[in-house]
CSV table of N, CA, C and O in Angstrom, one decimal:
chain,number,residue,atom,x,y,z
A,257,MET,N,95.5,85.5,91.5
A,257,MET,CA,95.7,85.7,93.1
A,257,MET,C,95.3,87.2,93.3
A,257,MET,O,95.6,88.2,92.8
A,258,ARG,N,94.3,87.2,94.5
A,258,ARG,CA,93.9,88.6,94.9
A,258,ARG,C,94.2,89.1,96.3
A,258,ARG,O,93.8,88.0,97.0
A,259,GLY,N,94.2,90.1,96.5
A,259,GLY,CA,94.7,90.5,98.0
A,259,GLY,C,94.3,91.7,98.1
A,259,GLY,O,93.8,93.0,97.4
A,260,LEU,N,94.4,92.3,99.6
A,260,LEU,CA,93.8,93.4,100.0
A,260,LEU,C,95.2,93.7,101.2
A,260,LEU,O,95.2,93.0,102.3
A,261,ILE,N,95.1,95.2,101.1
A,261,ILE,CA,96.1,95.8,102.3
A,261,ILE,C,95.7,97.3,102.5
A,261,ILE,O,95.2,97.9,101.5
A,262,TRP,N,95.3,97.1,103.6
A,262,TRP,CA,94.2,98.2,104.1
A,262,TRP,C,94.8,98.8,105.6
A,262,TRP,O,94.9,98.0,106.5
A,263,ASN,N,94.7,100.3,105.6
A,263,ASN,CA,95.3,101.0,106.7
A,263,ASN,C,93.8,101.1,106.9
A,263,ASN,O,93.0,102.5,106.9
A,264,CYS,N,93.0,100.3,108.0
A,264,CYS,CA,91.9,100.3,108.6
A,264,CYS,C,91.7,101.4,109.7
A,264,CYS,O,90.5,101.8,109.9
A,265,ARG,N,92.7,101.7,110.5
A,265,ARG,CA,92.6,102.6,111.6
A,265,ARG,C,91.3,102.3,112.7
A,265,ARG,O,90.6,103.1,113.2
A,266,GLY,N,91.6,101.2,112.7
A,266,GLY,CA,90.9,100.1,114.0
A,266,GLY,C,90.0,99.3,113.6
A,266,GLY,O,89.1,99.2,112.9
A,267,ALA,N,90.1,97.9,113.7
A,267,ALA,CA,89.7,96.8,113.5
A,267,ALA,C,88.6,96.6,114.2
A,267,ALA,O,87.6,95.7,113.9
A,268,GLY,N,88.3,97.2,115.3
A,268,GLY,CA,87.2,97.1,116.3
A,268,GLY,C,86.0,97.9,115.9
A,268,GLY,O,85.2,97.8,116.8
A,269,LYS,N,85.9,98.6,115.0
A,269,LYS,CA,84.9,99.6,114.8
A,269,LYS,C,83.7,98.7,114.5
A,269,LYS,O,83.7,97.7,114.2
A,270,LYS,N,82.7,99.5,114.8
A,270,LYS,CA,81.4,99.0,114.8
A,270,LYS,C,81.2,98.5,113.2
A,270,LYS,O,81.4,99.3,112.5
A,271,GLY,N,80.8,97.2,113.0
A,271,GLY,CA,80.6,96.8,111.2
A,271,GLY,C,82.0,96.5,110.5
A,271,GLY,O,81.6,96.1,109.2
A,272,MET,N,83.1,96.9,111.5
A,272,MET,CA,84.4,96.3,110.7
A,272,MET,C,84.4,95.0,110.0
A,272,MET,O,85.0,94.3,108.8
A,273,ALA,N,84.1,94.0,110.9
A,273,ALA,CA,84.2,92.5,110.6
A,273,ALA,C,83.3,91.9,109.9
A,273,ALA,O,83.3,91.6,108.7
A,274,THR,N,82.0,92.7,109.5
A,274,THR,CA,81.1,92.6,108.4
A,274,THR,C,81.4,92.9,107.1
A,274,THR,O,81.7,92.3,106.2
A,275,CYS,N,82.2,94.5,107.1
A,275,CYS,CA,82.8,94.6,106.0
A,275,CYS,C,83.6,93.8,105.4
A,275,CYS,O,84.0,93.5,104.3
A,276,LEU,N,84.8,93.4,106.4
A,276,LEU,CA,86.0,92.5,105.8
A,276,LEU,C,85.4,91.1,105.3
A,276,LEU,O,85.9,90.9,104.4
A,277,SER,N,84.6,90.6,105.9
A,277,SER,CA,84.2,89.2,105.6
A,277,SER,C,83.2,89.3,104.2
A,277,SER,O,83.5,88.7,103.6
A,278,ASP,N,82.7,90.5,104.2
A,278,ASP,CA,81.8,90.8,103.0
A,278,ASP,C,83.0,90.8,101.5
A,278,ASP,O,83.0,90.4,100.1
A,279,LEU,N,84.2,91.9,101.8
A,279,LEU,CA,85.1,92.0,100.9
A,279,LEU,C,85.9,90.8,100.4
A,279,LEU,O,86.0,90.3,99.5
A,280,ILE,N,86.2,89.8,101.5
A,280,ILE,CA,86.8,88.7,101.4
A,280,ILE,C,86.0,87.6,100.3
A,280,ILE,O,86.2,86.9,99.7
A,281,SER,N,84.6,87.6,100.7
A,281,SER,CA,83.6,86.9,99.7
A,281,SER,C,83.4,87.3,98.4
A,281,SER,O,83.5,86.7,97.4
A,282,ASP,N,83.1,88.8,98.4
A,282,ASP,CA,82.9,89.4,97.3
A,282,ASP,C,84.2,89.3,96.3
A,282,ASP,O,83.5,89.5,94.9
A,283,HIS,N,85.2,89.5,96.6
A,283,HIS,CA,86.2,89.6,95.8
A,283,HIS,C,87.3,88.7,95.8
A,283,HIS,O,88.3,88.2,95.3
A,284,SER,N,86.5,87.2,96.5
A,284,SER,CA,87.7,86.3,96.5
A,284,SER,C,89.0,86.2,96.6
A,284,SER,O,90.0,85.9,95.8
A,285,LEU,N,89.3,86.9,97.9
A,285,LEU,CA,90.7,87.7,98.3
A,285,LEU,C,91.4,86.3,98.7
A,285,LEU,O,91.0,85.0,99.4
A,286,ASP,N,92.7,86.1,98.4
A,286,ASP,CA,93.8,84.9,98.7
A,286,ASP,C,94.1,85.4,99.9
A,286,ASP,O,95.0,84.8,100.7
A,287,PHE,N,94.4,86.7,100.1
A,287,PHE,CA,95.4,87.3,101.4
A,287,PHE,C,94.7,88.5,101.6
A,287,PHE,O,94.0,89.2,100.8
A,288,ILE,N,95.1,89.0,103.1
A,288,ILE,CA,94.8,90.1,103.3
A,288,ILE,C,95.4,90.7,104.4
A,288,ILE,O,95.8,89.9,105.5
A,289,GLY,N,95.7,92.0,104.4
A,289,GLY,CA,96.6,92.7,105.6
A,289,GLY,C,96.1,93.8,105.9
A,289,GLY,O,95.6,94.6,105.1
A,290,LEU,N,96.0,93.9,107.3
A,290,LEU,CA,95.3,95.0,107.8
A,290,LEU,C,96.5,95.7,108.6
A,290,LEU,O,96.8,95.5,109.6
A,291,GLN,N,96.9,97.0,108.6
A,291,GLN,CA,97.6,97.7,108.9
A,291,GLN,C,96.8,98.8,110.3
A,291,GLN,O,95.6,99.0,109.9
A,292,GLU,N,97.5,99.2,111.3
A,292,GLU,CA,96.8,100.0,112.4
A,292,GLU,C,95.3,99.8,112.9
A,292,GLU,O,94.4,100.0,112.9
A,293,THR,N,95.5,98.1,113.1
A,293,THR,CA,94.2,97.9,113.6
A,293,THR,C,93.9,98.2,115.4
A,293,THR,O,92.6,98.2,115.5
A,294,MET,N,94.7,98.6,115.9
A,294,MET,CA,94.5,99.5,117.3
A,294,MET,C,93.9,98.5,118.4
A,294,MET,O,93.4,98.5,119.2
A,295,LYS,N,94.6,97.1,118.1
A,295,LYS,CA,94.1,96.1,119.1
A,295,LYS,C,95.4,95.6,119.7
A,295,LYS,O,96.2,95.1,119.0
A,296,LYS,N,95.2,95.1,120.9
A,296,LYS,CA,96.2,94.8,121.6
A,296,LYS,C,96.2,93.2,121.6
A,296,LYS,O,97.2,92.5,121.7
A,297,LYS,N,94.9,92.7,121.0
A,297,LYS,CA,94.7,91.1,121.2
A,297,LYS,C,93.7,91.0,120.4
A,297,LYS,O,92.7,91.8,120.1
A,298,ILE,N,94.2,90.3,119.5
A,298,ILE,CA,92.9,89.6,118.4
A,298,ILE,C,92.3,88.1,119.0
A,298,ILE,O,93.1,87.3,119.0
A,299,THR,N,91.4,88.2,119.3
A,299,THR,CA,90.4,86.9,120.1
A,299,THR,C,90.0,86.0,118.7
A,299,THR,O,89.8,86.5,117.7
A,300,PRO,N,90.0,84.7,119.0
A,300,PRO,CA,89.6,84.0,118.1
A,300,PRO,C,88.0,84.0,117.8
A,300,PRO,O,87.7,83.9,116.7
A,301,ARG,N,87.1,84.8,118.5
A,301,ARG,CA,85.9,85.2,118.3
A,301,ARG,C,86.0,86.4,117.0
A,301,ARG,O,85.2,86.5,116.0
A,302,CYS,N,86.8,87.3,117.2
A,302,CYS,CA,86.9,88.2,116.2
A,302,CYS,C,87.4,87.9,114.8
A,302,CYS,O,86.8,88.2,114.1
A,303,ILE,N,88.0,86.6,114.8
A,303,ILE,CA,88.6,85.8,113.8
A,303,ILE,C,87.5,85.3,112.9
A,303,ILE,O,87.1,85.3,111.8
A,304,ARG,N,86.3,84.8,114.0
A,304,ARG,CA,85.5,84.0,113.4
A,304,ARG,C,84.4,85.1,112.7
A,304,ARG,O,83.9,84.4,111.8
A,305,ARG,N,84.3,86.1,113.3
A,305,ARG,CA,83.5,87.1,112.5
A,305,ARG,C,83.8,87.7,111.3
A,305,ARG,O,83.2,88.1,110.3
A,306,ILE,N,85.3,88.0,111.1
A,306,ILE,CA,85.9,88.1,109.7
A,306,ILE,C,85.9,86.9,108.9
A,306,ILE,O,85.5,87.1,107.6
A,307,ASP,N,86.1,86.2,109.3
A,307,ASP,CA,86.6,84.6,108.9
A,307,ASP,C,85.5,83.5,109.2
A,307,ASP,O,86.0,82.5,109.8
A,308,PRO,N,84.3,83.4,109.2
A,308,PRO,CA,83.5,82.5,109.7
A,308,PRO,C,83.4,81.0,109.1
A,308,PRO,O,83.2,80.1,109.6
A,309,PHE,N,83.9,80.8,108.0
A,309,PHE,CA,84.4,79.3,107.6
A,309,PHE,C,85.5,78.7,107.5
A,309,PHE,O,86.1,78.0,107.4
A,310,GLY,N,86.4,79.5,108.4
A,310,GLY,CA,88.1,79.2,108.7
A,310,GLY,C,88.7,79.0,107.5
A,310,GLY,O,89.6,78.2,107.5
A,311,LEU,N,88.7,79.9,106.5
A,311,LEU,CA,89.5,79.6,105.5
A,311,LEU,C,90.9,80.2,105.1
A,311,LEU,O,91.5,79.6,104.3
A,312,PHE,N,91.0,80.9,106.3
A,312,PHE,CA,92.2,81.7,106.3
A,312,PHE,C,93.3,81.2,107.5
A,312,PHE,O,92.7,80.8,108.7
A,313,HIS,N,94.3,81.5,107.4
A,313,HIS,CA,95.6,81.1,108.4
A,313,HIS,C,95.8,82.7,109.1
A,313,HIS,O,95.9,83.5,107.9
A,314,TRP,N,95.7,83.0,110.2
A,314,TRP,CA,95.8,84.4,110.6
A,314,TRP,C,96.9,84.3,111.7
A,314,TRP,O,97.2,83.6,112.5
A,315,GLU,N,97.5,85.4,111.6
A,315,GLU,CA,98.6,85.9,112.5
A,315,GLU,C,98.4,87.5,112.7
A,315,GLU,O,98.0,87.9,111.7
A,316,TRP,N,98.8,87.8,113.8
A,316,TRP,CA,98.8,89.1,114.1
A,316,TRP,C,99.9,90.0,114.8
A,316,TRP,O,100.8,89.2,115.7
A,317,ILE,N,100.4,91.2,114.8
A,317,ILE,CA,101.2,91.9,115.7
A,317,ILE,C,100.4,92.7,116.6
A,317,ILE,O,99.7,93.8,116.2
A,318,PRO,N,100.5,92.5,117.9
A,318,PRO,CA,99.5,93.8,118.8
A,318,PRO,C,100.1,95.2,118.7
A,318,PRO,O,101.2,95.4,118.6
A,319,SER,N,98.9,96.0,119.0
A,319,SER,CA,99.3,97.3,119.2
A,319,SER,C,100.3,97.9,120.0
A,319,SER,O,100.1,97.4,121.2
A,320,MET,N,100.9,99.1,120.0
A,320,MET,CA,101.3,99.6,121.2
A,320,MET,C,100.7,100.9,121.3
A,320,MET,O,101.0,101.6,120.8
A,321,GLY,N,100.3,100.9,122.7
A,321,GLY,CA,99.5,102.3,123.1
A,321,GLY,C,98.4,102.3,122.0
A,321,GLY,O,97.5,101.2,121.7
A,322,LYS,N,98.1,103.7,121.4
A,322,LYS,CA,96.9,103.7,120.5
A,322,LYS,C,97.1,103.7,118.7
A,322,LYS,O,96.3,104.3,118.2
A,323,SER,N,98.3,103.1,118.8
A,323,SER,CA,98.8,103.0,117.4
A,323,SER,C,99.4,101.7,117.3
A,323,SER,O,99.9,101.0,117.7
A,324,GLY,N,99.5,101.1,115.7
A,324,GLY,CA,100.0,100.1,115.7
A,324,GLY,C,99.1,99.0,115.4
A,324,GLY,O,97.8,99.0,115.5
A,325,GLY,N,99.6,97.9,115.4
A,325,GLY,CA,98.7,96.3,115.2
A,325,GLY,C,98.9,96.3,113.7
A,325,GLY,O,98.1,96.9,113.2
A,326,ILE,N,99.2,94.8,113.4
A,326,ILE,CA,98.7,94.2,111.8
A,326,ILE,C,98.2,92.8,112.1
A,326,ILE,O,98.5,92.1,113.0
A,327,LEU,N,97.5,93.0,111.4
A,327,LEU,CA,96.3,91.7,111.2
A,327,LEU,C,96.8,91.2,109.9
A,327,LEU,O,96.4,91.8,108.6
A,328,GLY,N,97.4,89.8,109.6
A,328,GLY,CA,97.2,89.2,108.2
A,328,GLY,C,96.5,87.8,108.2
A,328,GLY,O,96.9,87.2,109.2
A,329,GLY,N,96.2,87.3,107.0
A,329,GLY,CA,95.5,86.5,106.8
A,329,GLY,C,95.9,86.0,105.3
A,329,GLY,O,95.8,86.5,104.5
A,330,VAL,N,96.3,84.4,105.1
A,330,VAL,CA,96.3,83.9,104.0
A,330,VAL,C,95.3,82.6,103.5
A,330,VAL,O,95.0,81.9,104.8
A,331,ARG,N,95.0,82.6,102.5
A,331,ARG,CA,93.9,81.4,102.3
A,331,ARG,C,94.6,79.9,102.3
A,331,ARG,O,95.8,79.6,101.7
A,332,HIS,N,94.1,79.1,103.2
A,332,HIS,CA,94.9,77.6,103.5
A,332,HIS,C,95.0,77.1,102.0
A,332,HIS,O,96.0,76.2,101.7
A,333,ASP,N,93.7,77.0,101.0
A,333,ASP,CA,93.9,76.4,99.8
A,333,ASP,C,95.0,77.2,98.6
A,333,ASP,O,95.0,76.3,97.5
A,334,THR,N,95.2,78.2,99.2
A,334,THR,CA,96.3,78.9,98.0
A,334,THR,C,97.6,78.9,98.1
A,334,THR,O,98.1,78.7,97.4
A,335,PHE,N,98.0,79.0,99.6
A,335,PHE,CA,99.3,79.3,100.0
A,335,PHE,C,99.8,77.7,101.0
A,335,PHE,O,98.8,77.5,101.8
A,336,ASP,N,100.9,77.6,101.0
A,336,ASP,CA,102.0,76.7,101.9
A,336,ASP,C,102.1,77.3,103.2
A,336,ASP,O,102.8,78.2,102.9
A,337,ILE,N,101.5,77.3,104.1
A,337,ILE,CA,102.1,77.8,105.1
A,337,ILE,C,103.7,77.0,105.8
A,337,ILE,O,102.9,76.1,106.0
A,338,VAL,N,104.5,77.4,105.8
A,338,VAL,CA,105.8,77.0,106.2
A,338,VAL,C,106.3,77.3,107.7
A,338,VAL,O,106.7,76.1,108.2
A,339,SER,N,106.1,78.2,108.1
A,339,SER,CA,106.2,78.5,109.4
A,339,SER,C,105.9,79.7,110.0
A,339,SER,O,105.4,80.6,109.1
């Protein structure tokens, strides 16, 4: 099982979605957690840019002001999602 926990300091930065997508595929990640996303809302379009094949289940906590925000994803074929 491989995972990544990263204090990314802004998930909306230019090139961040491509970087995350590449990390997921290059390292065969099973889970990913991003802290300090600084995003109040994560859109389906943003998720598709990170996970174009829909291999992960994603959940997030919005940021408050200019700090915070968490985005987490787990691979469907590795984990059973209960609730």
